[in-house]
Structures are given as structure tokens and as C-alpha cells.
Amino acid sequence: RAGFSLRLRQQGEVRVITIKSLASRPSGSLHDRSEWEAPLPPGFAPDKVKSWSPELRQRLGKILGKGGRHQWARLHPIARLSQERHKRMLTLSESASTETSLLNDPIGELSIDTVQVFAPETDNHTPLAQFAEVEFELSDESQRQHIQPITQILAEELGLLPAEESKVQRALRATVAHPLGYAASANGMQPQMTMAEAARLIWRQQLMEMILWEAGSRT
């Protein structure tokens, strides 16, 4: 509702927390988004605020607003993703018309992500959905001039389309499309559903659409 998400990421033994703004300013394939990231300290527990670093509590406190200790109770897990990422750093070729000093400096990171979506509060290891995404992230703002040719190649030569939603948004839509009490592979309305089950599924999907567009609608 405030326009931010809190991501907990684990890669091997390393755990990182990220505060990300949901509101981006799309221009074709380009998105601008605010992020703040920090390593998680040993003993960190999402449900135990005292284990959080003071800086994290301060940053989140500004987002969550007033409410004392009750404000932290407003944080709930909404999506669980498993992601495999293959990435390469991109540099300019020697034929590029630029200063020689820039040739060996990476202009950004190209990654291919394979994402699996799981129910947020269960131990089920069968994904509800999976998708793939290609992402290019600039190394710094001074390299912005090079991003348009790269996205043009991805679109024209590989036939890729711009992603209009974040991974979290896609995961939430997949989660609410899964009928409760059915196998993880079930998606959408099922032939054996009662009218009541079907109605609840439709209402749940429509409620999620309202939630996903809430920040923009309020603005």
C-alpha cells in the first residue's frame, strides 16, 4: 500500500534484505526503481523485530508510519520465489565510438532468470507457476546511453517483449489463480468445483487486481 516491498534473499549461506519501491516509471522497456540493500546479520528473524539492524528499522519505520510496535504486525509474507540466475557483464567492443578508457569497463549486467512461484506459507515443494525473464541493469547512470541499443536487439533479434509487471506481481497473480485445496499443478477454475468454490476463486483474483493497482489508484 505504501508502494514498497521488502525482499529477503538467500544464496547459499549469504542472506540479503532489500527495500524496493514498487512504483516504476516505465518508458518502453526501461524502468527506474529505488532500492536499498544490506546483508542480514546472524540471528536475523523476520518475525522478531529486535533482531533487525537499527538502520533497517529506521528505514522501514518511515515507510510504515506511526503505530509503535503494532506497525510491524502489518508486514506479512505475500510471495515465495525460487530463482536461478545466469549473468554476464557486458562491455563495449573495440569498434565502439567511445574513449579507450571505457572499453574495459562493464556497462552493465545481463541476466537470465528462471523463476518458480510457491505458496507463501506452506512447505509444498511443487511450484504453482514458473516463468523466465531477461534483465539488463546498468552499472551506473553514466552508461544510460547504451541501454536503448541493447533492448532493441533483445526485442528485434530475439523477439522478447517488455515485462509490464515485476516478479512479485506475477507471483501474486499465480498464487491467487491456484484454487485452495487442489494440487499445485491446478490453475484457475476446475471442472469439479462447486459454484461456491468457483465464486471464491474469482473474487480472490479480482481482489488481487484491486490490491496490485491500489497505490496507483490512490495517487
PDB file of C-alpha atoms in Angstrom, residues 32-205:
ATOM      1  CA  ASP A  32      13.508   3.187 -12.745  1.00  0.00           C
ATOM      2  CA  ARG A  33      13.189   1.827  -9.234  1.00  0.00           C
ATOM      3  CA  SER A  34      14.595   2.800  -5.842  1.00  0.00           C
ATOM      4  CA  GLU A  35      16.415   0.084  -3.897  1.00  0.00           C
ATOM      5  CA  TRP A  36      18.239  -0.132  -0.577  1.00  0.00           C
ATOM      6  CA  GLU A  37      20.135  -3.342   0.195  1.00  0.00           C
ATOM      7  CA  ALA A  38      22.110  -4.645   3.158  1.00  0.00           C
ATOM      8  CA  PRO A  39      23.453  -8.014   4.381  1.00  0.00           C
ATOM      9  CA  LEU A  40      21.413  -9.688   7.098  1.00  0.00           C
ATOM     10  CA  PRO A  41      23.115 -10.127  10.468  1.00  0.00           C
ATOM     11  CA  PRO A  42      23.410 -13.595  12.081  1.00  0.00           C
ATOM     12  CA  GLY A  43      20.313 -14.473  14.067  1.00  0.00           C
ATOM     13  CA  PHE A  44      18.019 -12.331  11.933  1.00  0.00           C
ATOM     14  CA  ALA A  45      14.386 -13.445  12.142  1.00  0.00           C
ATOM     15  CA  PRO A  46      11.670 -11.806  10.017  1.00  0.00           C
ATOM     16  CA  ASP A  47       9.136 -12.136  12.841  1.00  0.00           C
ATOM     17  CA  LYS A  48      11.478 -10.744  15.550  1.00  0.00           C
ATOM     18  CA  VAL A  49      11.983  -7.037  15.046  1.00  0.00           C
ATOM     19  CA  LYS A  50      14.655  -6.831  17.765  1.00  0.00           C
ATOM     20  CA  SER A  51      16.987  -8.895  15.565  1.00  0.00           C
ATOM     21  CA  TRP A  52      16.811  -6.275  12.798  1.00  0.00           C
ATOM     22  CA  SER A  53      19.539  -3.670  12.399  1.00  0.00           C
ATOM     23  CA  PRO A  54      18.752  -0.141  13.665  1.00  0.00           C
ATOM     24  CA  GLU A  55      19.141   1.280  10.142  1.00  0.00           C
ATOM     25  CA  LEU A  56      16.659  -1.222   8.724  1.00  0.00           C
ATOM     26  CA  ARG A  57      14.147  -0.473  11.479  1.00  0.00           C
ATOM     27  CA  GLN A  58      14.565   3.251  10.855  1.00  0.00           C
ATOM     28  CA  ARG A  59      14.066   2.958   7.094  1.00  0.00           C
ATOM     29  CA  LEU A  60      11.064   0.677   7.438  1.00  0.00           C
ATOM     30  CA  GLY A  61       9.616   2.838  10.193  1.00  0.00           C
ATOM     31  CA  LYS A  62       9.461   5.809   7.824  1.00  0.00           C
ATOM     32  CA  ILE A  63       7.605   3.692   5.261  1.00  0.00           C
ATOM     33  CA  LEU A  64       5.187   2.063   7.693  1.00  0.00           C
ATOM     34  CA  GLY A  65       4.395   5.297   9.507  1.00  0.00           C
ATOM     35  CA  LYS A  66       3.226   5.726  13.074  1.00  0.00           C
ATOM     36  CA  GLY A  67       1.804   2.907  15.141  1.00  0.00           C
ATOM     37  CA  GLY A  68       4.504   1.848  17.602  1.00  0.00           C
ATOM     38  CA  ARG A  69       5.179  -1.841  17.808  1.00  0.00           C
ATOM     39  CA  HIS A  70       1.887  -2.557  16.057  1.00  0.00           C
ATOM     40  CA  GLN A  71       3.219  -1.190  12.777  1.00  0.00           C
ATOM     41  CA  TRP A  72       5.491  -4.218  12.357  1.00  0.00           C
ATOM     42  CA  ALA A  73       2.470  -6.539  12.598  1.00  0.00           C
ATOM     43  CA  ARG A  74       1.405  -5.118   9.242  1.00  0.00           C
ATOM     44  CA  LEU A  75       4.254  -6.974   7.485  1.00  0.00           C
ATOM     45  CA  HIS A  76       3.137 -10.308   6.035  1.00  0.00           C
ATOM     46  CA  PRO A  77       4.782 -12.699   3.551  1.00  0.00           C
ATOM     47  CA  ILE A  78       2.931 -12.442   0.246  1.00  0.00           C
ATOM     48  CA  ALA A  79       5.124 -14.400  -2.184  1.00  0.00           C
ATOM     49  CA  ARG A  80       7.822 -17.080  -2.132  1.00  0.00           C
ATOM     50  CA  LEU A  81      10.087 -17.343  -5.159  1.00  0.00           C
ATOM     51  CA  SER A  82      12.957 -19.609  -6.128  1.00  0.00           C
ATOM     52  CA  GLN A  83      15.205 -18.096  -8.776  1.00  0.00           C
ATOM     53  CA  GLU A  84      18.104 -19.406 -10.831  1.00  0.00           C
ATOM     54  CA  ARG A  85      20.120 -16.623 -12.428  1.00  0.00           C
ATOM     55  CA  HIS A  86      22.709 -16.786 -15.194  1.00  0.00           C
ATOM     56  CA  LYS A  87      24.517 -13.473 -15.621  1.00  0.00           C
ATOM     57  CA  ARG A  88      27.269 -11.877 -17.682  1.00  0.00           C
ATOM     58  CA  MET A  89      28.861  -8.440 -17.551  1.00  0.00           C
ATOM     59  CA  LEU A  90      28.697  -6.536 -20.845  1.00  0.00           C
ATOM     60  CA  THR A  91      31.493  -4.301 -22.130  1.00  0.00           C
ATOM     61  CA  LEU A  92      31.766  -2.184 -25.289  1.00  0.00           C
ATOM     62  CA  SER A  93      33.513  -3.664 -28.319  1.00  0.00           C
ATOM     63  CA  GLU A  94      36.730  -2.095 -29.604  1.00  0.00           C
ATOM     64  CA  SER A  95      34.828  -0.864 -32.667  1.00  0.00           C
ATOM     65  CA  ALA A  96      32.556   1.272 -30.493  1.00  0.00           C
ATOM     66  CA  SER A  97      32.996   5.010 -30.914  1.00  0.00           C
ATOM     67  CA  THR A  98      33.998   5.909 -27.374  1.00  0.00           C
ATOM     68  CA  GLU A  99      37.022   6.660 -25.266  1.00  0.00           C
ATOM     69  CA  THR A 100      39.535   3.815 -24.983  1.00  0.00           C
ATOM     70  CA  SER A 101      39.337   4.002 -21.191  1.00  0.00           C
ATOM     71  CA  LEU A 102      35.680   2.936 -21.333  1.00  0.00           C
ATOM     72  CA  LEU A 103      36.229  -0.222 -23.381  1.00  0.00           C
ATOM     73  CA  ASN A 104      37.191  -2.461 -20.481  1.00  0.00           C
ATOM     74  CA  ASP A 105      34.662  -1.059 -18.034  1.00  0.00           C
ATOM     75  CA  PRO A 106      31.386  -3.020 -17.870  1.00  0.00           C
ATOM     76  CA  ILE A 107      28.367  -1.008 -18.965  1.00  0.00           C
ATOM     77  CA  GLY A 108      26.004  -3.308 -17.120  1.00  0.00           C
ATOM     78  CA  GLU A 109      24.886  -6.806 -16.231  1.00  0.00           C
ATOM     79  CA  LEU A 110      22.750  -9.034 -18.454  1.00  0.00           C
ATOM     80  CA  SER A 111      20.929 -11.805 -16.602  1.00  0.00           C
ATOM     81  CA  ILE A 112      18.532 -14.612 -17.491  1.00  0.00           C
ATOM     82  CA  ASP A 113      16.281 -15.596 -14.592  1.00  0.00           C
ATOM     83  CA  THR A 114      14.251 -18.779 -14.304  1.00  0.00           C
ATOM     84  CA  VAL A 115      11.673 -18.214 -11.563  1.00  0.00           C
ATOM     85  CA  GLN A 116       9.431 -20.660  -9.710  1.00  0.00           C
ATOM     86  CA  VAL A 117       6.479 -19.480  -7.619  1.00  0.00           C
ATOM     87  CA  PHE A 118       5.460 -21.281  -4.430  1.00  0.00           C
ATOM     88  CA  ALA A 119       2.615 -20.782  -1.974  1.00  0.00           C
ATOM     89  CA  PRO A 120       3.944 -18.252   0.587  1.00  0.00           C
ATOM     90  CA  GLU A 121       3.055 -20.070   3.822  1.00  0.00           C
ATOM     91  CA  THR A 122       3.349 -23.781   3.029  1.00  0.00           C
ATOM     92  CA  ASP A 123       6.170 -26.303   2.714  1.00  0.00           C
ATOM     93  CA  ASN A 124       4.929 -27.565  -0.627  1.00  0.00           C
ATOM     94  CA  HIS A 125       7.907 -28.020  -2.971  1.00  0.00           C
ATOM     95  CA  THR A 126       5.797 -28.153  -6.130  1.00  0.00           C
ATOM     96  CA  PRO A 127       5.736 -24.743  -7.849  1.00  0.00           C
ATOM     97  CA  LEU A 128       2.418 -23.079  -8.610  1.00  0.00           C
ATOM     98  CA  ALA A 129       3.925 -21.450 -11.705  1.00  0.00           C
ATOM     99  CA  GLN A 130       7.233 -20.749 -13.399  1.00  0.00           C
ATOM    100  CA  PHE A 131       8.474 -18.201 -15.914  1.00  0.00           C
ATOM    101  CA  ALA A 132      11.676 -16.782 -17.375  1.00  0.00           C
ATOM    102  CA  GLU A 133      12.860 -13.202 -17.617  1.00  0.00           C
ATOM    103  CA  VAL A 134      15.801 -11.392 -19.203  1.00  0.00           C
ATOM    104  CA  GLU A 135      17.087  -8.310 -17.408  1.00  0.00           C
ATOM    105  CA  PHE A 136      19.773  -5.747 -18.151  1.00  0.00           C
ATOM    106  CA  GLU A 137      20.918  -3.485 -15.327  1.00  0.00           C
ATOM    107  CA  LEU A 138      23.239  -0.514 -15.833  1.00  0.00           C
ATOM    108  CA  SER A 139      26.488  -0.410 -13.869  1.00  0.00           C
ATOM    109  CA  ASP A 140      25.974   3.329 -13.289  1.00  0.00           C
ATOM    110  CA  GLU A 141      23.860   6.199 -14.602  1.00  0.00           C
ATOM    111  CA  SER A 142      26.577   7.441 -16.979  1.00  0.00           C
ATOM    112  CA  GLN A 143      26.059   4.340 -19.151  1.00  0.00           C
ATOM    113  CA  ARG A 144      22.360   5.043 -19.851  1.00  0.00           C
ATOM    114  CA  GLN A 145      23.062   5.955 -23.490  1.00  0.00           C
ATOM    115  CA  HIS A 146      23.960   2.312 -24.228  1.00  0.00           C
ATOM    116  CA  ILE A 147      20.821   0.687 -22.882  1.00  0.00           C
ATOM    117  CA  GLN A 148      18.479   1.513 -25.766  1.00  0.00           C
ATOM    118  CA  PRO A 149      20.515  -0.361 -28.452  1.00  0.00           C
ATOM    119  CA  ILE A 150      20.695  -3.406 -26.154  1.00  0.00           C
ATOM    120  CA  THR A 151      16.952  -3.521 -25.515  1.00  0.00           C
ATOM    121  CA  GLN A 152      16.361  -3.021 -29.245  1.00  0.00           C
ATOM    122  CA  ILE A 153      18.488  -6.082 -30.064  1.00  0.00           C
ATOM    123  CA  LEU A 154      16.668  -8.177 -27.443  1.00  0.00           C
ATOM    124  CA  ALA A 155      13.333  -7.184 -28.970  1.00  0.00           C
ATOM    125  CA  GLU A 156      14.128  -7.327 -32.690  1.00  0.00           C
ATOM    126  CA  GLU A 157      16.569 -10.241 -32.900  1.00  0.00           C
ATOM    127  CA  LEU A 158      15.282 -12.438 -30.058  1.00  0.00           C
ATOM    128  CA  GLY A 159      11.608 -11.474 -30.189  1.00  0.00           C
ATOM    129  CA  LEU A 160      11.425 -10.631 -26.472  1.00  0.00           C
ATOM    130  CA  LEU A 161       8.640  -8.443 -25.106  1.00  0.00           C
ATOM    131  CA  PRO A 162       8.955  -5.891 -22.285  1.00  0.00           C
ATOM    132  CA  ALA A 163       7.819  -7.188 -18.897  1.00  0.00           C
ATOM    133  CA  GLU A 164       4.968  -4.983 -17.749  1.00  0.00           C
ATOM    134  CA  GLU A 165       4.947  -6.430 -14.207  1.00  0.00           C
ATOM    135  CA  SER A 166       7.511  -7.176 -11.534  1.00  0.00           C
ATOM    136  CA  LYS A 167       8.311 -10.727 -10.453  1.00  0.00           C
ATOM    137  CA  VAL A 168       6.315 -10.163  -7.258  1.00  0.00           C
ATOM    138  CA  GLN A 169       3.238  -9.059  -9.189  1.00  0.00           C
ATOM    139  CA  ARG A 170       3.443 -12.093 -11.474  1.00  0.00           C
ATOM    140  CA  ALA A 171       3.899 -14.350  -8.453  1.00  0.00           C
ATOM    141  CA  LEU A 172       0.856 -12.881  -6.697  1.00  0.00           C
ATOM    142  CA  ARG A 173      -1.333 -13.385  -9.754  1.00  0.00           C
ATOM    143  CA  ALA A 174      -0.153 -17.001  -9.997  1.00  0.00           C
ATOM    144  CA  THR A 175      -0.793 -17.577  -6.290  1.00  0.00           C
ATOM    145  CA  VAL A 176      -4.404 -16.360  -6.318  1.00  0.00           C
ATOM    146  CA  ALA A 177      -5.114 -18.269  -9.545  1.00  0.00           C
ATOM    147  CA  HIS A 178      -4.332 -21.519  -7.716  1.00  0.00           C
ATOM    148  CA  PRO A 179      -7.530 -22.998  -6.200  1.00  0.00           C
ATOM    149  CA  LEU A 180      -7.126 -23.781  -2.498  1.00  0.00           C
ATOM    150  CA  GLY A 181      -7.195 -27.477  -1.639  1.00  0.00           C
ATOM    151  CA  TYR A 182      -6.178 -28.615  -5.137  1.00  0.00           C
ATOM    152  CA  ALA A 183      -2.863 -29.950  -6.438  1.00  0.00           C
ATOM    153  CA  ALA A 184      -0.138 -27.374  -7.035  1.00  0.00           C
ATOM    154  CA  SER A 185      -0.404 -28.006 -10.769  1.00  0.00           C
ATOM    155  CA  ALA A 186      -4.073 -26.892 -10.783  1.00  0.00           C
ATOM    156  CA  ASN A 187      -4.563 -23.418 -12.201  1.00  0.00           C
ATOM    157  CA  GLY A 188      -7.781 -21.453 -12.473  1.00  0.00           C
ATOM    158  CA  MET A 189     -11.273 -22.876 -12.393  1.00  0.00           C
ATOM    159  CA  GLN A 190     -11.548 -26.681 -12.218  1.00  0.00           C
ATOM    160  CA  PRO A 191     -14.380 -28.833 -13.702  1.00  0.00           C
ATOM    161  CA  GLN A 192     -15.186 -30.466 -10.348  1.00  0.00           C
ATOM    162  CA  MET A 193     -15.557 -27.171  -8.471  1.00  0.00           C
ATOM    163  CA  THR A 194     -18.786 -26.225  -6.764  1.00  0.00           C
ATOM    164  CA  MET A 195     -20.303 -22.852  -7.625  1.00  0.00           C
ATOM    165  CA  ALA A 196     -19.200 -21.549  -4.219  1.00  0.00           C
ATOM    166  CA  GLU A 197     -15.567 -22.594  -4.830  1.00  0.00           C
ATOM    167  CA  ALA A 198     -15.603 -21.043  -8.293  1.00  0.00           C
ATOM    168  CA  ALA A 199     -17.045 -17.780  -6.965  1.00  0.00           C
ATOM    169  CA  ARG A 200     -14.424 -17.576  -4.200  1.00  0.00           C
ATOM    170  CA  LEU A 201     -11.641 -18.129  -6.737  1.00  0.00           C
ATOM    171  CA  ILE A 202     -12.964 -15.358  -9.000  1.00  0.00           C
ATOM    172  CA  TRP A 203     -13.399 -12.966  -6.079  1.00  0.00           C
ATOM    173  CA  ARG A 204      -9.866 -13.724  -4.873  1.00  0.00           C
ATOM    174  CA  GLN A 205      -8.416 -12.927  -8.300  1.00  0.00           C
TER     175      GLN A 205
END
